[in-house]
């Protein structure tokens, strides 16, 4: 049986697939594969499924989010879809913490100031940061990463946590000093945060997006940052990666990170193992380890 891996993937992905006796191909043509290990930049739609052929049994995403996959189309053809939950929770929550601290303490802005030769030495008013202790963190999407980030922020920083379950989003937006997005990308979460929602936030609030770019209307966010509707934003994901809205590139109060949420060596290797084990487990008839229901 054949396994197709969409892009070079950390070990032990190929080792696990080969140890199960699969014929592994990385990149190139997926036609004829029985199992696919896909990165989130690979679109798995009807056209892809047609190209691969009816022998395909499993698509294992190398990600927890599955918005690159038409799960219903896979299910209609009896193709199992899996993702990589749990193994990346710590990495993503730590990255959210880094983004929050980065935005609150103006780390990137200060770094740019030094590198551009604009730093004139210590002065009491060069940049004014935000203290997070006692501030309210509003988590939108209390799944695994949302819960873990909340726990870290509460225990490490003494923040007060509110969440969109059960609080209505509008109330959360009006109350939080930091709003952090952890929802999957679906039709109903596309542009969940737009001009109306940004206007509901406190003028001193910070927005974090570590979910998927299209959850935020980037043009509206760029406007809000330019006009001081909110204080700042830190983004790990963008609407049209790797393109970033011009208004965000020029915003001093935006911290930008290139979709690095799960990018630790430990986590990427655990994701590689889990994705490969899902392919093997389905192809050997043992069923998926972490199926996606759609
Ligand atoms: C990364 O963005 C993931 O969904 O795993």
PDB file of C-alpha atoms and ligand atoms in Angstrom, residues 40 62-65 84 88 211-212 259 262 271, ligand 1:
ATOM      1  CA  UNK A  40      -2.382  22.542   6.279  1.00  0.00           C
ATOM      2  CA  UNK A  62      -0.478  17.447  10.139  1.00  0.00           C
ATOM      3  CA  UNK A  63      -2.427  20.079  12.126  1.00  0.00           C
ATOM      4  CA  UNK A  64      -5.245  20.325  14.602  1.00  0.00           C
ATOM      5  CA  UNK A  65      -7.271  22.655  12.366  1.00  0.00           C
ATOM      6  CA  UNK A  84      -3.346  16.166  15.677  1.00  0.00           C
ATOM      7  CA  UNK A  88       0.283  20.686  20.257  1.00  0.00           C
ATOM      8  CA  UNK A 211      -6.637  30.441  15.414  1.00  0.00           C
ATOM      9  CA  UNK A 212      -6.983  31.062  11.677  1.00  0.00           C
ATOM     10  CA  UNK A 259       2.054  30.892  11.810  1.00  0.00           C
ATOM     11  CA  UNK A 262       2.853  24.633  17.073  1.00  0.00           C
ATOM     12  CA  UNK A 271       2.487  15.740  15.459  1.00  0.00           C
TER      13      UNK A 271
HETATM   14  C1  LIG B   1      -1.919  24.842  13.098  1.00  0.00           C
HETATM   15  O1  LIG B   1      -2.270  25.896  12.698  1.00  0.00           O
HETATM   16  C2  LIG B   1      -2.774  23.726  13.383  1.00  0.00           C
HETATM   17  O2  LIG B   1      -3.984  23.806  13.144  1.00  0.00           O
HETATM   18  O3  LIG B   1      -2.267  22.704  13.839  1.00  0.00           O
END
